[in-house]
């Protein structure tokens, strides 16, 4: 980010990108839009009864070789929504469109998908 150069923040300083954006009073509009569209798409998929919903949940039958992967755990599609109460609560909200739009609405301010 070129704002680091403007604020004279060294590359060795531990300053998060969000903090730099607050210092220069900017927002990440593209990330906001991506998260909002992703939430809308997941709500659409969870309301349907199809194979895609099973793929997103990770509940496909079959033989999977169990090997220990290196590095951190891969993020799944539903992990990004960050509902602490679990999948059932998220699915219940998706079935009620009014509740879903209140959580991930189009007219709400910046959508933070980890806190709702």
PDB file of C-alpha atoms in Angstrom:
ATOM      1  CA  UNK A   1       0.000   0.000   0.000  1.00  0.00           C
ATOM      2  CA  UNK A   2       1.431   3.356  -0.985  1.00  0.00           C
ATOM      3  CA  UNK A   3      -0.153   4.983   2.072  1.00  0.00           C
ATOM      4  CA  UNK A   4       2.606   3.421   4.165  1.00  0.00           C
ATOM      5  CA  UNK A   5       5.110   5.497   2.264  1.00  0.00           C
ATOM      6  CA  UNK A   6       3.008   8.625   2.773  1.00  0.00           C
ATOM      7  CA  UNK A   7       2.763   7.991   6.520  1.00  0.00           C
ATOM      8  CA  UNK A   8       6.487   7.108   6.676  1.00  0.00           C
ATOM      9  CA  UNK A   9       5.867   3.695   8.190  1.00  0.00           C
ATOM     10  CA  UNK A  10       8.900   1.452   7.978  1.00  0.00           C
ATOM     11  CA  UNK A  11       8.517  -2.059   6.640  1.00  0.00           C
ATOM     12  CA  UNK A  12       9.908  -3.369   9.934  1.00  0.00           C
ATOM     13  CA  UNK A  13       7.156  -1.688  11.985  1.00  0.00           C
ATOM     14  CA  UNK A  14       4.230  -3.917  12.870  1.00  0.00           C
ATOM     15  CA  UNK A  15       1.302  -1.834  11.650  1.00  0.00           C
ATOM     16  CA  UNK A  16      -1.765  -3.601  10.250  1.00  0.00           C
ATOM     17  CA  UNK A  17      -3.226  -2.461   6.944  1.00  0.00           C
ATOM     18  CA  UNK A  18      -6.511  -1.609   8.641  1.00  0.00           C
ATOM     19  CA  UNK A  19      -4.682   0.767  10.981  1.00  0.00           C
ATOM     20  CA  UNK A  20      -2.952   2.454   8.041  1.00  0.00           C
ATOM     21  CA  UNK A  21      -6.317   2.928   6.335  1.00  0.00           C
ATOM     22  CA  UNK A  22      -7.730   4.499   9.502  1.00  0.00           C
ATOM     23  CA  UNK A  23      -4.770   6.890   9.686  1.00  0.00           C
ATOM     24  CA  UNK A  24      -5.375   8.132   6.150  1.00  0.00           C
ATOM     25  CA  UNK A  25      -9.179   7.931   6.568  1.00  0.00           C
ATOM     26  CA  UNK A  26      -9.753   5.503   3.702  1.00  0.00           C
ATOM     27  CA  UNK A  27     -11.955   2.422   3.381  1.00  0.00           C
ATOM     28  CA  UNK A  28     -11.528  -0.852   1.600  1.00  0.00           C
ATOM     29  CA  UNK A  29     -14.506  -0.632  -0.705  1.00  0.00           C
ATOM     30  CA  UNK A  30     -13.640  -3.603  -2.880  1.00  0.00           C
ATOM     31  CA  UNK A  31     -13.320  -6.002   0.060  1.00  0.00           C
ATOM     32  CA  UNK A  32     -16.621  -4.741   1.430  1.00  0.00           C
ATOM     33  CA  UNK A  33     -18.300  -5.425  -1.916  1.00  0.00           C
ATOM     34  CA  UNK A  34     -16.755  -8.905  -2.245  1.00  0.00           C
ATOM     35  CA  UNK A  35     -17.844  -9.928   1.256  1.00  0.00           C
ATOM     36  CA  UNK A  36     -21.342  -8.564   0.723  1.00  0.00           C
ATOM     37  CA  UNK A  37     -21.808 -10.423  -2.575  1.00  0.00           C
ATOM     38  CA  UNK A  38     -20.388 -13.611  -1.082  1.00  0.00           C
ATOM     39  CA  UNK A  39     -22.875 -13.400   1.804  1.00  0.00           C
ATOM     40  CA  UNK A  40     -25.749 -12.832  -0.635  1.00  0.00           C
ATOM     41  CA  UNK A  41     -24.686 -15.818  -2.742  1.00  0.00           C
ATOM     42  CA  UNK A  42     -24.328 -18.113   0.277  1.00  0.00           C
ATOM     43  CA  UNK A  43     -27.774 -17.061   1.488  1.00  0.00           C
ATOM     44  CA  UNK A  44     -29.190 -17.957  -1.916  1.00  0.00           C
ATOM     45  CA  UNK A  45     -27.481 -21.363  -1.904  1.00  0.00           C
ATOM     46  CA  UNK A  46     -28.539 -22.204   1.670  1.00  0.00           C
ATOM     47  CA  UNK A  47     -32.189 -21.537   0.811  1.00  0.00           C
ATOM     48  CA  UNK A  48     -32.060 -24.060  -2.039  1.00  0.00           C
ATOM     49  CA  UNK A  49     -31.987 -27.825  -1.711  1.00  0.00           C
ATOM     50  CA  UNK A  50     -29.252 -28.916  -4.087  1.00  0.00           C
ATOM     51  CA  UNK A  51     -25.866 -30.567  -4.439  1.00  0.00           C
ATOM     52  CA  UNK A  52     -24.059 -27.230  -4.237  1.00  0.00           C
ATOM     53  CA  UNK A  53     -25.218 -26.811  -0.644  1.00  0.00           C
ATOM     54  CA  UNK A  54     -23.714 -30.203   0.227  1.00  0.00           C
ATOM     55  CA  UNK A  55     -20.432 -29.224  -1.425  1.00  0.00           C
ATOM     56  CA  UNK A  56     -20.243 -25.995   0.563  1.00  0.00           C
ATOM     57  CA  UNK A  57     -20.967 -27.836   3.806  1.00  0.00           C
ATOM     58  CA  UNK A  58     -18.288 -30.387   2.932  1.00  0.00           C
ATOM     59  CA  UNK A  59     -20.624 -33.357   3.388  1.00  0.00           C
ATOM     60  CA  UNK A  60     -19.958 -35.271   0.179  1.00  0.00           C
ATOM     61  CA  UNK A  61     -19.836 -39.064   0.489  1.00  0.00           C
ATOM     62  CA  UNK A  62     -16.790 -40.816  -0.791  1.00  0.00           C
ATOM     63  CA  UNK A  63     -13.362 -41.995   0.147  1.00  0.00           C
ATOM     64  CA  UNK A  64     -10.932 -39.302   1.129  1.00  0.00           C
ATOM     65  CA  UNK A  65      -7.314 -40.033   1.912  1.00  0.00           C
ATOM     66  CA  UNK A  66      -6.501 -38.688   5.320  1.00  0.00           C
ATOM     67  CA  UNK A  67      -3.131 -37.028   5.258  1.00  0.00           C
ATOM     68  CA  UNK A  68      -1.855 -34.342   7.519  1.00  0.00           C
ATOM     69  CA  UNK A  69      -1.424 -31.138   5.588  1.00  0.00           C
ATOM     70  CA  UNK A  70       1.314 -28.671   6.313  1.00  0.00           C
ATOM     71  CA  UNK A  71       0.593 -25.080   7.176  1.00  0.00           C
ATOM     72  CA  UNK A  72      -2.579 -23.563   8.466  1.00  0.00           C
ATOM     73  CA  UNK A  73      -6.024 -24.995   7.889  1.00  0.00           C
ATOM     74  CA  UNK A  74      -7.702 -24.043   4.618  1.00  0.00           C
ATOM     75  CA  UNK A  75     -10.610 -21.654   4.914  1.00  0.00           C
ATOM     76  CA  UNK A  76     -13.938 -22.979   3.763  1.00  0.00           C
ATOM     77  CA  UNK A  77     -16.722 -20.920   2.263  1.00  0.00           C
ATOM     78  CA  UNK A  78     -18.820 -20.891   5.431  1.00  0.00           C
ATOM     79  CA  UNK A  79     -15.825 -20.105   7.667  1.00  0.00           C
ATOM     80  CA  UNK A  80     -15.691 -16.645   6.153  1.00  0.00           C
ATOM     81  CA  UNK A  81     -19.109 -15.777   7.549  1.00  0.00           C
ATOM     82  CA  UNK A  82     -17.825 -16.496  11.026  1.00  0.00           C
ATOM     83  CA  UNK A  83     -21.094 -17.348  12.761  1.00  0.00           C
ATOM     84  CA  UNK A  84     -20.124 -18.397  16.260  1.00  0.00           C
ATOM     85  CA  UNK A  85     -23.416 -20.202  16.876  1.00  0.00           C
ATOM     86  CA  UNK A  86     -22.837 -22.650  14.051  1.00  0.00           C
ATOM     87  CA  UNK A  87     -24.198 -23.793  10.743  1.00  0.00           C
ATOM     88  CA  UNK A  88     -27.768 -24.451  11.942  1.00  0.00           C
ATOM     89  CA  UNK A  89     -28.188 -20.865  13.099  1.00  0.00           C
ATOM     90  CA  UNK A  90     -26.785 -19.579   9.803  1.00  0.00           C
ATOM     91  CA  UNK A  91     -29.136 -21.812   7.796  1.00  0.00           C
ATOM     92  CA  UNK A  92     -32.108 -20.678   9.891  1.00  0.00           C
ATOM     93  CA  UNK A  93     -31.294 -17.045   9.122  1.00  0.00           C
ATOM     94  CA  UNK A  94     -30.887 -17.821   5.425  1.00  0.00           C
ATOM     95  CA  UNK A  95     -34.354 -19.372   5.282  1.00  0.00           C
ATOM     96  CA  UNK A  96     -35.857 -16.160   6.643  1.00  0.00           C
ATOM     97  CA  UNK A  97     -34.868 -13.547   4.050  1.00  0.00           C
ATOM     98  CA  UNK A  98     -35.719 -10.602   6.287  1.00  0.00           C
ATOM     99  CA  UNK A  99     -33.333 -11.795   9.018  1.00  0.00           C
ATOM    100  CA  UNK A 100     -30.649 -12.547   6.424  1.00  0.00           C
ATOM    101  CA  UNK A 101     -30.906  -9.082   4.892  1.00  0.00           C
ATOM    102  CA  UNK A 102     -30.746  -7.522   8.343  1.00  0.00           C
ATOM    103  CA  UNK A 103     -27.454  -9.314   8.960  1.00  0.00           C
ATOM    104  CA  UNK A 104     -25.924  -8.972   5.493  1.00  0.00           C
ATOM    105  CA  UNK A 105     -28.170  -6.336   3.984  1.00  0.00           C
ATOM    106  CA  UNK A 106     -27.599  -4.277   0.883  1.00  0.00           C
ATOM    107  CA  UNK A 107     -28.342  -0.960   2.560  1.00  0.00           C
ATOM    108  CA  UNK A 108     -26.403  -1.584   5.758  1.00  0.00           C
ATOM    109  CA  UNK A 109     -23.076   0.135   6.267  1.00  0.00           C
ATOM    110  CA  UNK A 110     -19.799  -1.693   5.853  1.00  0.00           C
ATOM    111  CA  UNK A 111     -20.405  -5.404   6.266  1.00  0.00           C
ATOM    112  CA  UNK A 112     -18.154  -7.129   8.767  1.00  0.00           C
ATOM    113  CA  UNK A 113     -18.898 -10.786   8.332  1.00  0.00           C
ATOM    114  CA  UNK A 114     -17.199 -11.955  11.486  1.00  0.00           C
ATOM    115  CA  UNK A 115     -19.428  -9.891  13.824  1.00  0.00           C
ATOM    116  CA  UNK A 116     -23.185  -9.922  13.589  1.00  0.00           C
TER     117      UNK A 116
END
